Structure formats: structure tokens, C-alpha cells
Short mmCIF file of C-alpha atoms in Angstrom, two decimals:
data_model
loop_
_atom_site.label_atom_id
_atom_site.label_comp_id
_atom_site.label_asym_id
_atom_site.label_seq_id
_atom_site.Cartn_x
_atom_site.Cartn_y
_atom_site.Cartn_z
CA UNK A 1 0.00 0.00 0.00
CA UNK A 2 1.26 3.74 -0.57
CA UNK A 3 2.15 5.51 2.19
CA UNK A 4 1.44 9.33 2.00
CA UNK A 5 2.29 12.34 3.62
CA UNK A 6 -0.23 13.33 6.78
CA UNK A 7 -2.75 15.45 6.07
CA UNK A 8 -0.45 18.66 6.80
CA UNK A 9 -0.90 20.62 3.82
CA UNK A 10 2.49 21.85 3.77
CA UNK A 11 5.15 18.92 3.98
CA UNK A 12 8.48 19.68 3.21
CA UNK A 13 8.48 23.40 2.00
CA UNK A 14 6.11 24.26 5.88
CA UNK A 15 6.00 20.80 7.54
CA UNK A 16 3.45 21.27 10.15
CA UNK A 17 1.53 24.70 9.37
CA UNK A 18 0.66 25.14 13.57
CA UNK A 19 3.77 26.44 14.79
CA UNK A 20 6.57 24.61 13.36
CA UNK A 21 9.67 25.74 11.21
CA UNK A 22 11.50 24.74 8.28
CA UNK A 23 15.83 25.76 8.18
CA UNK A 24 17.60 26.69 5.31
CA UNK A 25 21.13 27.90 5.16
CA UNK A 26 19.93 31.77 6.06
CA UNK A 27 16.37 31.25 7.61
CA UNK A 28 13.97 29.58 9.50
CA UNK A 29 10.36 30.09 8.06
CA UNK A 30 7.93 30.06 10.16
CA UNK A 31 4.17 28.78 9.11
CA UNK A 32 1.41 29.48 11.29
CA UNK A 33 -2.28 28.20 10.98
CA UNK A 34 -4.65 31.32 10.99
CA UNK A 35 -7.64 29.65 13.34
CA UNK A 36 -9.96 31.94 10.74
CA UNK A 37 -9.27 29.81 7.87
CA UNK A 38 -7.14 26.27 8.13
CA UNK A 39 -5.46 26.92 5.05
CA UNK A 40 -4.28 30.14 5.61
CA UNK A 41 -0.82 30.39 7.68
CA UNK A 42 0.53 33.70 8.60
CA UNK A 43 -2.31 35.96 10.06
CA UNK A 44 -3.64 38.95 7.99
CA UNK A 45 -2.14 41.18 10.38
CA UNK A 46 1.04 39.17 12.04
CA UNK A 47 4.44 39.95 10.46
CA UNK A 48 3.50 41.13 6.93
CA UNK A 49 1.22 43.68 8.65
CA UNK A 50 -1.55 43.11 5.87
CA UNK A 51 -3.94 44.73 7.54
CA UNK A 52 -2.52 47.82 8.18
CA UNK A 53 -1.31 47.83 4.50
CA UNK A 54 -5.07 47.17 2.91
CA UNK A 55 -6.41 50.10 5.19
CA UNK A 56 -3.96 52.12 4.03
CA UNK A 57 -4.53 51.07 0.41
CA UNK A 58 -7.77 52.61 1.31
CA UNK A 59 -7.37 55.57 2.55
CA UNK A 60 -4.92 56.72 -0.47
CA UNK A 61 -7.86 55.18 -3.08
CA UNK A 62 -10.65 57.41 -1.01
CA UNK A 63 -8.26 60.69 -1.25
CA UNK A 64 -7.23 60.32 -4.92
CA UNK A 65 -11.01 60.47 -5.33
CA UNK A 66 -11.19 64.35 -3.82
CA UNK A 67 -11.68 66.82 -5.78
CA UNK A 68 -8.37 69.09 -4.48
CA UNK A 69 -6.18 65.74 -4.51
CA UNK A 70 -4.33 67.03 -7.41
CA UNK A 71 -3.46 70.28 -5.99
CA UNK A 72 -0.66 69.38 -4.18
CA UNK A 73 1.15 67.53 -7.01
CA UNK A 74 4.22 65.96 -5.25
CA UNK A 75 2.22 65.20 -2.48
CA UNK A 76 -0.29 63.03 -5.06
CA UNK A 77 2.61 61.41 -6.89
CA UNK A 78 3.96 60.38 -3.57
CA UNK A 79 0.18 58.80 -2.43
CA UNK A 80 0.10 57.07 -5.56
CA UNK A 81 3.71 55.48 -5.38
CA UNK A 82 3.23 54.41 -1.92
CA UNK A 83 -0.52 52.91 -3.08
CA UNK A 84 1.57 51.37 -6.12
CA UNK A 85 3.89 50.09 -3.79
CA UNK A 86 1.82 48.79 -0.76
CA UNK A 87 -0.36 47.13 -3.81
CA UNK A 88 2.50 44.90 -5.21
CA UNK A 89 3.13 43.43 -1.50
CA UNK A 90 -0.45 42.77 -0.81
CA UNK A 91 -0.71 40.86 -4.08
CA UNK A 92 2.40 38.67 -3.74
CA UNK A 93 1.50 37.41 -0.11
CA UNK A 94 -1.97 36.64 -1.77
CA UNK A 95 -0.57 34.82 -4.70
CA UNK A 96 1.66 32.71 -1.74
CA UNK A 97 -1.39 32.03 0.06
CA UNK A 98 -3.44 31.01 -2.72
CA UNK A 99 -0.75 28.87 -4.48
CA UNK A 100 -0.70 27.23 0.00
CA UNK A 101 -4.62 26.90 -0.77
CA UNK A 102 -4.35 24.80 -4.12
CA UNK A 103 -1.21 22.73 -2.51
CA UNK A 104 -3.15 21.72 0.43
CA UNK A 105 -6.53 20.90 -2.16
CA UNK A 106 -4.46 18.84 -3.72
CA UNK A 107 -2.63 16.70 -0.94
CA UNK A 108 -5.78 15.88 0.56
CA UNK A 109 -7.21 14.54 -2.59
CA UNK A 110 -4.23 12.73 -2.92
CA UNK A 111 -4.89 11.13 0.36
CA UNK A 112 -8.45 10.48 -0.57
CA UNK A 113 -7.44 8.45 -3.57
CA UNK A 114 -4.38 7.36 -2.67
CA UNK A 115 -2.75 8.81 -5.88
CA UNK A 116 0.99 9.47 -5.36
CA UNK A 117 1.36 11.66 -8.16
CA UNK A 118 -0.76 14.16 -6.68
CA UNK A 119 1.11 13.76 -4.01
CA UNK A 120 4.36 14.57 -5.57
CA UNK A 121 2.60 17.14 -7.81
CA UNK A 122 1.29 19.41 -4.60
CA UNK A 123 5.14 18.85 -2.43
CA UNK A 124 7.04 20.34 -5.63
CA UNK A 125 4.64 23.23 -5.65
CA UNK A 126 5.47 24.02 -2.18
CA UNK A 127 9.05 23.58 -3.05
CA UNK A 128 8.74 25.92 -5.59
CA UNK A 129 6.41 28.48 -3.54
CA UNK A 130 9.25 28.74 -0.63
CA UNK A 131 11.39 30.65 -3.02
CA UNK A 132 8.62 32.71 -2.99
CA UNK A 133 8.00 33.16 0.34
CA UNK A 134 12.01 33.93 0.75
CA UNK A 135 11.19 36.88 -1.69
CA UNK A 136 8.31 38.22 0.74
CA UNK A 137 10.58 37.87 3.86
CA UNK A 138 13.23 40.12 1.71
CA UNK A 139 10.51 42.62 0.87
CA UNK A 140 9.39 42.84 4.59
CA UNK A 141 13.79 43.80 5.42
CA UNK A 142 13.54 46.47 2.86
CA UNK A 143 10.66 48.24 3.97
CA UNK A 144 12.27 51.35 5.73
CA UNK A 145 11.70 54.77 5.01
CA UNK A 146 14.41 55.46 2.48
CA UNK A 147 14.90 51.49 1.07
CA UNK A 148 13.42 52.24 -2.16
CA UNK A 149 15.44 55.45 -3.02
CA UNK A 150 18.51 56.26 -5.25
CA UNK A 151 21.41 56.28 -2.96
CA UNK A 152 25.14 57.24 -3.32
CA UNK A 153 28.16 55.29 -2.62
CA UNK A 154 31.79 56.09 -1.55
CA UNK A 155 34.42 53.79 -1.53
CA UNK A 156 37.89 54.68 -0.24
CA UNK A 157 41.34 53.03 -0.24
CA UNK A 158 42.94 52.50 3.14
CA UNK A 159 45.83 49.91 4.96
CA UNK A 160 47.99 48.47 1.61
CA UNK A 161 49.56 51.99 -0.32
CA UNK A 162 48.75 51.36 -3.69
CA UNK A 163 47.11 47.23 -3.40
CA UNK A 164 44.37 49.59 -1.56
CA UNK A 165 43.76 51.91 -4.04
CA UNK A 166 44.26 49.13 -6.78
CA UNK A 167 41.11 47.06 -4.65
CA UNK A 168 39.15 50.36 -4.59
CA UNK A 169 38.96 50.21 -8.08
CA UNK A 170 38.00 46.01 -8.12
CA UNK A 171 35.48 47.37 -6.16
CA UNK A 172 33.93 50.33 -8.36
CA UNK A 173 34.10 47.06 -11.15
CA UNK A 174 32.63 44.47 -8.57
CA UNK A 175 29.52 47.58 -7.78
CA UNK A 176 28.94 48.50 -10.80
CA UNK A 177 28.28 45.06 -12.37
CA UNK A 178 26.24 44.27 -9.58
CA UNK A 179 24.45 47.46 -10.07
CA UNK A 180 23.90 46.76 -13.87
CA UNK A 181 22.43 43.26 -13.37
CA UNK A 182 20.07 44.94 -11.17
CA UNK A 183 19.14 47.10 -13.75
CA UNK A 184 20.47 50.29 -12.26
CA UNK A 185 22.07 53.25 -13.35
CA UNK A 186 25.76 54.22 -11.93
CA UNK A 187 27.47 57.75 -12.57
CA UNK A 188 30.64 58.89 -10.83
CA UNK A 189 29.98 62.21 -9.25
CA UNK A 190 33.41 62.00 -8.12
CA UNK A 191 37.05 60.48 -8.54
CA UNK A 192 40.16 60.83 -6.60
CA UNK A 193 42.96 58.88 -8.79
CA UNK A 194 45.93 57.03 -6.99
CA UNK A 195 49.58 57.74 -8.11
CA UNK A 196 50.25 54.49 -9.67
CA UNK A 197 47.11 52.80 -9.94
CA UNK A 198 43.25 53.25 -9.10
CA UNK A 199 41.34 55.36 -7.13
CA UNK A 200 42.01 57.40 -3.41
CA UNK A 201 38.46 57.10 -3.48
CA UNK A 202 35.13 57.44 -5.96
CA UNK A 203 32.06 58.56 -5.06
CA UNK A 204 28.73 57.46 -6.98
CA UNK A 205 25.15 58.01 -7.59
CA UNK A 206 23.38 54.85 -8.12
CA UNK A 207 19.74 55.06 -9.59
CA UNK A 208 17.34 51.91 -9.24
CA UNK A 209 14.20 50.88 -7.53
CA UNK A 210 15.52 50.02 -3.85
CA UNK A 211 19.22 50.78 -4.27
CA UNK A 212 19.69 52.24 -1.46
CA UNK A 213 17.89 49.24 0.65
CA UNK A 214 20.21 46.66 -0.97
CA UNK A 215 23.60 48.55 -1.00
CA UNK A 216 23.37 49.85 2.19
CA UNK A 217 24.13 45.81 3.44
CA UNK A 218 27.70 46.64 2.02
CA UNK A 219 28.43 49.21 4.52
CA UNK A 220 31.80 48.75 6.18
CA UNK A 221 35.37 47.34 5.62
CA UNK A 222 36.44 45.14 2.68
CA UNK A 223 39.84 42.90 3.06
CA UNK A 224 41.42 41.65 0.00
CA UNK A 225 44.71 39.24 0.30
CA UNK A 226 46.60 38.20 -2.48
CA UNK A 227 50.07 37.94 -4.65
CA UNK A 228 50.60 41.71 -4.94
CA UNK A 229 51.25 42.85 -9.10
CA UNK A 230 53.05 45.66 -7.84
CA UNK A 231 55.86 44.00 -5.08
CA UNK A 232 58.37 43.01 -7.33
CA UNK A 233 59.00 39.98 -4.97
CA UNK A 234 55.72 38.77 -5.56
CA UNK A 235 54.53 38.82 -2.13
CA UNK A 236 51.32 37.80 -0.52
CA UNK A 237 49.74 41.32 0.37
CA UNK A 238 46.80 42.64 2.24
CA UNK A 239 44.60 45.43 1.72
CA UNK A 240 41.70 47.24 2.65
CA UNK A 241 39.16 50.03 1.12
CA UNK A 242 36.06 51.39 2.70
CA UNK A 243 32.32 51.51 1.14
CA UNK A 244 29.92 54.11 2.85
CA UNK A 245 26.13 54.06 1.14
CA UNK A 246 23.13 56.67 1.97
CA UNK A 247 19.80 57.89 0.31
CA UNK A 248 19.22 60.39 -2.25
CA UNK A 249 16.45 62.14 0.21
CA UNK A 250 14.17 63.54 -2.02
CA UNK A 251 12.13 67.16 -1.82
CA UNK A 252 9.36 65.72 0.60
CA UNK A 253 12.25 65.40 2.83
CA UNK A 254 12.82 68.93 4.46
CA UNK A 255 16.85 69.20 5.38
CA UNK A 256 17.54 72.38 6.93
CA UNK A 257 20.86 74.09 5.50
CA UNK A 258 21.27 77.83 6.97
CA UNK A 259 23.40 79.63 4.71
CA UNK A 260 26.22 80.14 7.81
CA UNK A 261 26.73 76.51 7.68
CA UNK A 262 27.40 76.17 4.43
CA UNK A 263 31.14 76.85 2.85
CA UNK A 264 30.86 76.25 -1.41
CA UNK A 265 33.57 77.00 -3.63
CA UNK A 266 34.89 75.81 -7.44
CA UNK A 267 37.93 74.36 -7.75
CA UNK A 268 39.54 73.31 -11.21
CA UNK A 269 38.92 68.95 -12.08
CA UNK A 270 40.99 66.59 -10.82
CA UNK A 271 40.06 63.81 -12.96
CA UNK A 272 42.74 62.19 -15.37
CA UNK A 273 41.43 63.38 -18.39
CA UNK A 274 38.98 62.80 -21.32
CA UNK A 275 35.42 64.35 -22.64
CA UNK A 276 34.03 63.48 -19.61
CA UNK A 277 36.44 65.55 -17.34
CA UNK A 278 35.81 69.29 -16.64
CA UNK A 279 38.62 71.00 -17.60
CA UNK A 280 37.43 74.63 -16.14
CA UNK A 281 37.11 75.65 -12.26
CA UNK A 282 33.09 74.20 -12.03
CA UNK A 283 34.46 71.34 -10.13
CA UNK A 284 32.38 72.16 -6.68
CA UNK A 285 33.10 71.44 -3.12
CA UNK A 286 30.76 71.76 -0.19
CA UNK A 287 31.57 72.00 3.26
CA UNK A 288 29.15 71.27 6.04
CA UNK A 289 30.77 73.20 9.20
CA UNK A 290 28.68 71.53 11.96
CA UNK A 291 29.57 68.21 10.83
CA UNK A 292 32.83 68.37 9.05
CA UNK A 293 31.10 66.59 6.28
CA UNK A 294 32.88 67.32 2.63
CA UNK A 295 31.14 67.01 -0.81
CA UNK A 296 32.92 66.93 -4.24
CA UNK A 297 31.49 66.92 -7.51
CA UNK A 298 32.67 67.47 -10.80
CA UNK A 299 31.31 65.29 -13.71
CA UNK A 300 28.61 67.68 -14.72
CA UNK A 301 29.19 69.76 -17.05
CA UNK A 302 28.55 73.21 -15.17
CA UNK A 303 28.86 75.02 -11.91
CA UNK A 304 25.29 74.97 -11.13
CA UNK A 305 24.86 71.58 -11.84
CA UNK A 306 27.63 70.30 -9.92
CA UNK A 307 26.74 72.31 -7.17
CA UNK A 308 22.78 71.13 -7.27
CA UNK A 309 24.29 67.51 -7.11
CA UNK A 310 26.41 68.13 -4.73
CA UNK A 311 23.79 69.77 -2.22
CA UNK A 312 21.84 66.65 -3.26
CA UNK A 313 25.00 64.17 -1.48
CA UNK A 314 25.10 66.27 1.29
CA UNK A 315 21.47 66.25 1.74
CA UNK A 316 21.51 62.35 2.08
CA UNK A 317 24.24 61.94 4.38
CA UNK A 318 22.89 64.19 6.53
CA UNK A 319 19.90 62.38 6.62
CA UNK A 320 21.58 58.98 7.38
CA UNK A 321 23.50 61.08 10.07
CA UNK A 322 20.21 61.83 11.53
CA UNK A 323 18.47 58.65 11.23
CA UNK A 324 21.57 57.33 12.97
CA UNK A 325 20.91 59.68 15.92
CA UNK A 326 17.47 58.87 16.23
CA UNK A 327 18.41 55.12 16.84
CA UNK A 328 20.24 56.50 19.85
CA UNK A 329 23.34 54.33 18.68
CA UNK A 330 25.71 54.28 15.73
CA UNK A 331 25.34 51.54 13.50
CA UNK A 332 27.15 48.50 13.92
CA UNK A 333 28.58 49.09 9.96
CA UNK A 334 29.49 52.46 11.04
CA UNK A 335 31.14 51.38 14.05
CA UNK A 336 33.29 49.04 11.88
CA UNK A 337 34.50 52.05 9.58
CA UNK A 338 36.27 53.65 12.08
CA UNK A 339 40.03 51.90 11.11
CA UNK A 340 40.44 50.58 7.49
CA UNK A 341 42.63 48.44 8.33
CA UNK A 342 43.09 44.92 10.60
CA UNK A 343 40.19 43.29 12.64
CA UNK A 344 37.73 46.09 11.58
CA UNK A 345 36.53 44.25 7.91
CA UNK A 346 32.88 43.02 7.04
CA UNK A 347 33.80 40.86 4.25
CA UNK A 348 37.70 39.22 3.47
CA UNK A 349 38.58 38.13 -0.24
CA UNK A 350 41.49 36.00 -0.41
CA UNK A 351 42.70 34.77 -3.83
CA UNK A 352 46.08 33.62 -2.15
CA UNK A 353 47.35 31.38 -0.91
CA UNK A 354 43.28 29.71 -1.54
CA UNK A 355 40.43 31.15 -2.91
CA UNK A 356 37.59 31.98 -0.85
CA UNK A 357 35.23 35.38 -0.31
CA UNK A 358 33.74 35.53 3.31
CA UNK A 359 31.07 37.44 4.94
CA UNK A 360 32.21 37.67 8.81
CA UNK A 361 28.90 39.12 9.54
CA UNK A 362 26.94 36.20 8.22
CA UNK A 363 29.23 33.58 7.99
CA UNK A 364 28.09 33.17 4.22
CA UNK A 365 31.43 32.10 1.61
CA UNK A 366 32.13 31.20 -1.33
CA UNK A 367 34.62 29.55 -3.52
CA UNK A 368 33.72 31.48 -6.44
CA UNK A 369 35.75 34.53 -5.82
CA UNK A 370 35.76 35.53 -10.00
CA UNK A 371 31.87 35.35 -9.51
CA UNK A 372 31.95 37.59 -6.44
CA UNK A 373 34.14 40.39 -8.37
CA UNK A 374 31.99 40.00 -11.47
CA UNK A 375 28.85 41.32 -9.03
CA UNK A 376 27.27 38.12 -8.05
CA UNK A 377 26.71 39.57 -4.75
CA UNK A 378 22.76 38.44 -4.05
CA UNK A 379 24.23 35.72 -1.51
CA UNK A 380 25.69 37.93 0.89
CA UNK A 381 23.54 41.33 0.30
CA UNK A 382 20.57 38.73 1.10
CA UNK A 383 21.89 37.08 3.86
CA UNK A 384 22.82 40.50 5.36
CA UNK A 385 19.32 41.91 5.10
CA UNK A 386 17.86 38.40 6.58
CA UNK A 387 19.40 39.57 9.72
CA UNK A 388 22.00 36.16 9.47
CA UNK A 389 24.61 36.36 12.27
CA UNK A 390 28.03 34.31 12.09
CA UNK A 391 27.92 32.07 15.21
CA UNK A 392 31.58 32.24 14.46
CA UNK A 393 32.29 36.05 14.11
CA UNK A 394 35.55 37.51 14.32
CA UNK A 395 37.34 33.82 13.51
CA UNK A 396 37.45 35.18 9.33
CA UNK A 397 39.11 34.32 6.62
CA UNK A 398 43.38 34.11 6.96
#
């Protein structure tokens, strides 16, 4: 006689939907039986917060139907975005539950008939649905204020001479192919060359739907190890560069800049060269005096554009300064910037004497270290964002 599953409509992907769990390498899901429907795990209004998401799906429908809703027209935009928004997670935790619905259907009219195909049929669909699940819990890390904007990154050589300033340039190439398979647009605002090879530091704007909410899981130290191509002894060397990310705040944002703390001036390019490369004194610099915070940009092509995109950067990083504040402690990533150098890195890439990439955060590696500097970086961004912790952190990669 077959022997099928129990009646628990979610075996293997859910196992037991009252209460029990299901581990994978950076979760544990948990399914929960709603006692409203027995089909339906999760509550309406448990972590998703679907309730409070419908009623405000609501409220923006019955304003966009006023007569002055139009008036204020950044104010509508931004209704309908977040309506837009708050629409496409409603409708993906629906499409989970109803894909649970027809899984469970068909299990228990596998039992019924004692068909084992079924059987299979409905446990690969909830194989298949957990990836989808994965992508809800994702959604649910990147719901903060600011997760969905534009953001800007710096990166900046530290520890090695020039292997630093040679890895802050692998990792403009590692960000911006990540950025690219994403879909997103990357423009260097600004560029500090190094004598003999790469950058001092670069500074970028990065535009794409949640940018900001996926980069900023790169804040902190990265450690490269390797044969150094420029120790003519061929040496196993080890350097370190810096990546910073915050949100392009947009207008709805009010940033208050008093003229007095503001110093601007124009200074001639320092790029290398080329079309791209202004050539004239538009080059500008901003200098917040409260905070010490310095913006250069010079890739636009005048004064008052550089200096609007430059007001822009400052804008953001003041606003991560405050949001940092308000959280009435510095983030961990910050706290790890504060020495570029040994024992303060997130992540360690050695391609000598092995190869291996390693998240000390999250304990996540890889092997596949060309992959890794070619922007495969979903793994550890992912894990990162999960919330993951390294039982083992601080141990790292040699």
C-alpha cells in the first residue's frame, strides 16, 4: 500500500503549518495556521502587517477620489507610489497564500485516492512556492523609510599603499556590475585617482528601484589578500578600502541648510582626463561646518549643476546622520569604519594562498571569488538583510 504524507498541507516546503519551522542555510520560516481559515498560515495582520497595508490602500484610493487631490502635485505622486507600492506586497502574499490553498486541495485529494502523483505534484509546488516566500521575507527587510530610493556610494582606499587603491577600483568594477544586473544606473559624481594605480576614493550616484535598501548591506570594511602585481618579490599582500552608502532624500524630505553653515567654492577637475572631465574651475566642493562633512562633484558639465548635485550628497548623508541619531546608537557598519585596516573588515577576499570570499557578519562564503568580483553579490547582500549572524564572528578568513 502507498504511504502518504499526513494530512499537513504543507510537507516539506512548511511541515506542520501550527507552529513549526523549516531551516535553510539563512532562515527559518515560520508557518502558522490562521484559526480563521485552516489553510491560511501567517495571520492577515502578524508579520507582513496586511492589515494595516489594505487600510492604508484605502485611505490613499478614497483621497485620490477628492476633488483638491491634485493640488498638491508631489504630495499626489507620492500617495500614488506608496498605493503602487503597498499594492505589489499585498498581491504577492496573496498569490503565496493562494498557491498554499491549491497545494493543500491537492494533498488531501491525494490522500483520498491514494494517488501518489498528486502527491508529488502538490510537495514540488510548495518547493517551488518557498522561493517565494524567501522573496516576501526580503521585501518585509527592505521596507524602511528610504529602502526604495537612489542612494550614493563612496568607496575609499585604506591599509595596503597602492594594493588599496588598486582594490578600490575592483570594487567600483565588482559595484557596478552588480548594479547593472540589477538594472540600475551608476554615474561617478566623483574620482580621486591614486599615483600608480586606481582610485584614493570614488564617489557614486546609483539610480534603481531600492538601491539604497540593498547597498546599504555593504556598509563597512572590505579585506582583499593576495600575490601583490606591484611588489616586485611577488609577495602575498593585504589590503583594505572602505564603502559608505546613503539615500538620495528627495524634496518631501525637508533638510535644513542655513546659509552660515554652508562653505561652497569651485575648484579646477581633478580627474585624469577625457570628454568626460571638466577642464574649467566648475568642479564644486561643499563644506558642512557643523559636521565636518565634505562634498565633491565634478562630472557635470557646469557650476550649477555640480553644485545642485552636490547639495543633493550632502542632503543624504545628513539624513543617514540623523536617522543614525534617532536610533540613539551608531550603526554596527558604522562602528566598523572607524580603522580601514586589521580586525575592523565586514567581508575578506582571499585569492592567495586559496580562494575563498567571506562574509564575517553572516558567515556566508564562497569559492567562487571571479563570480563575487563580477557582481554576483545576491548571496551575501541577502543574507545581510535576513538579519543572518556568524555564530563564528571575528574567527574570518586568513
Amino acid at each position: 500500500m502507498t504511504s502518504f504524507p499526513s494530512l499537513n498541507p504543507f510537507p516539506s516546503a512548511a511541515r506542520e503549518c501550527a507552529g513549526s519551522t523549516r531551516t535553510t542555510p539563512w532562515r527559518t520560516i515560520r508557518w502558522r495556521r490562521s484559526t480563521a481559515s485552516g489553510s491560511a498560515c501567517w495571520r492577515s495582520g502578524g508579520i507582513f502587517d496586511l492589515d494595516r497595508k489594505r487600510s492604508r490602500i484605502a485611505l490613499i484610493e478614497r483621497e485620490s477620489t477628492l476633488p483638491n487631490f491634485w493640488d498638491d502635485n508631489t504630495k499626489a505622486q507620492s500617495l500614488l507610489k506608496e498605493k503602487s507600492t503597498l499594492e505589489a506586497s499585498v498581491g504577492a502574499y496573496d498569490k503565496v497564500m493562494r498557491g498554499l490553498d491549491d497545494a493543500q486541495t491537492l494533498l488531501e485529494l491525494a490522500a483520498e485516492a491514494n494517488d501518489e502523483a498528486t502527491a508529488k505534484e502538490a510537495e514540488g509546488s510548495l518547493e517551488s512556492l518557498e522561493g517565494e516566500v524567501a522573496k516576501l521575507e526580503l521585501a518585509r527587510m527592505l521596507s524602511g523609510e528610504q529602502d526604495r530610493s537612489n542612494c550614493f556610494m563612496d568607496i575609499n582606499a585604506g591599509a595596503g599603499g597602492t594594493d588599496s587603491m588598486d582594490w578600490a577600483a575592483m570594487l567600483l568594477r565588482m559595484y557596478t556590475r552588480y548594479c547593472e544586473e540589477k538594472g540600475w544606473k551608476v554615474e561617478i559624481n566623483d574620482e580621486v585617482p591614486g599615483e600608480e594605480a586606481g582610485f584614493k576614493n570614488v564617489s557614486l550616484r546609483i539610480e534603481g528601484d531600492f538601491a539604497y535598501g540593498y547597498l546599504k548591506a555593504e556598509v563597512g570594511v572590505h579585506r582583499l589578500v593576495r600575490i601583490s602585481p606591484f611588489d616586485a618579490n611577488a609577495r602575498r599582500q593585504t589590503a583594505f578600502a572602505s564603502v559608505d552608502v546613503y539615500p538620495e532624500v528627495d524634496d518631501a524630505i525637508q533638510i535644513d541648510l542655513p546659509e552660515k553653515d554652508i562653505e561652497l567654492k569651485f575648484i579646477r577637475g581633478s580627474g585624469a582626463g577625457g570628454q568626460k572631465v571638466n577642464k574649467t574651475s566648475s568642479t564644486a566642493q561643499l563644506r558642512h561646518l557643523p559636521t565636518g562633512i565634505i562634498v565633491t562633484t565634478q562630472t557635470e558639465r557646469s557650476q550649477s549643476a555640480n553644485k545642485e548635485m552636490a547639495f543633493k550628497i550632502l542632503r543624504g548623508r545628513l539624513y543617514e546622520l540623523e536617522m543614525k541619531k534617532r536610533e540613539a546608537a551608531r550603526d554596527a557598519a558604522e562602528a566598523q569604519k572607524k580603522d580601514i585596516s586589521f580586525g575592523s573588515q565586514i567581508r575578506s577576499y582571499v585569492l592567495a594562498p586559496y580562494r575563498m570570499v567571506k562574509d564575517l557578519r553572516t558567515g556566508v562564503e564562497t569559492g567562487n571569488v571571479d563570480s563575487v568580483l563580477d557582481g554576483k553579490l545576491d548571496d551575501f547582500v541577502t543574507a545581510q538583510l535576513l538579519g543572518v549572524k556568524n555564530p563564528n564572528r571575528g574567527a574570518g578568513a586568513d
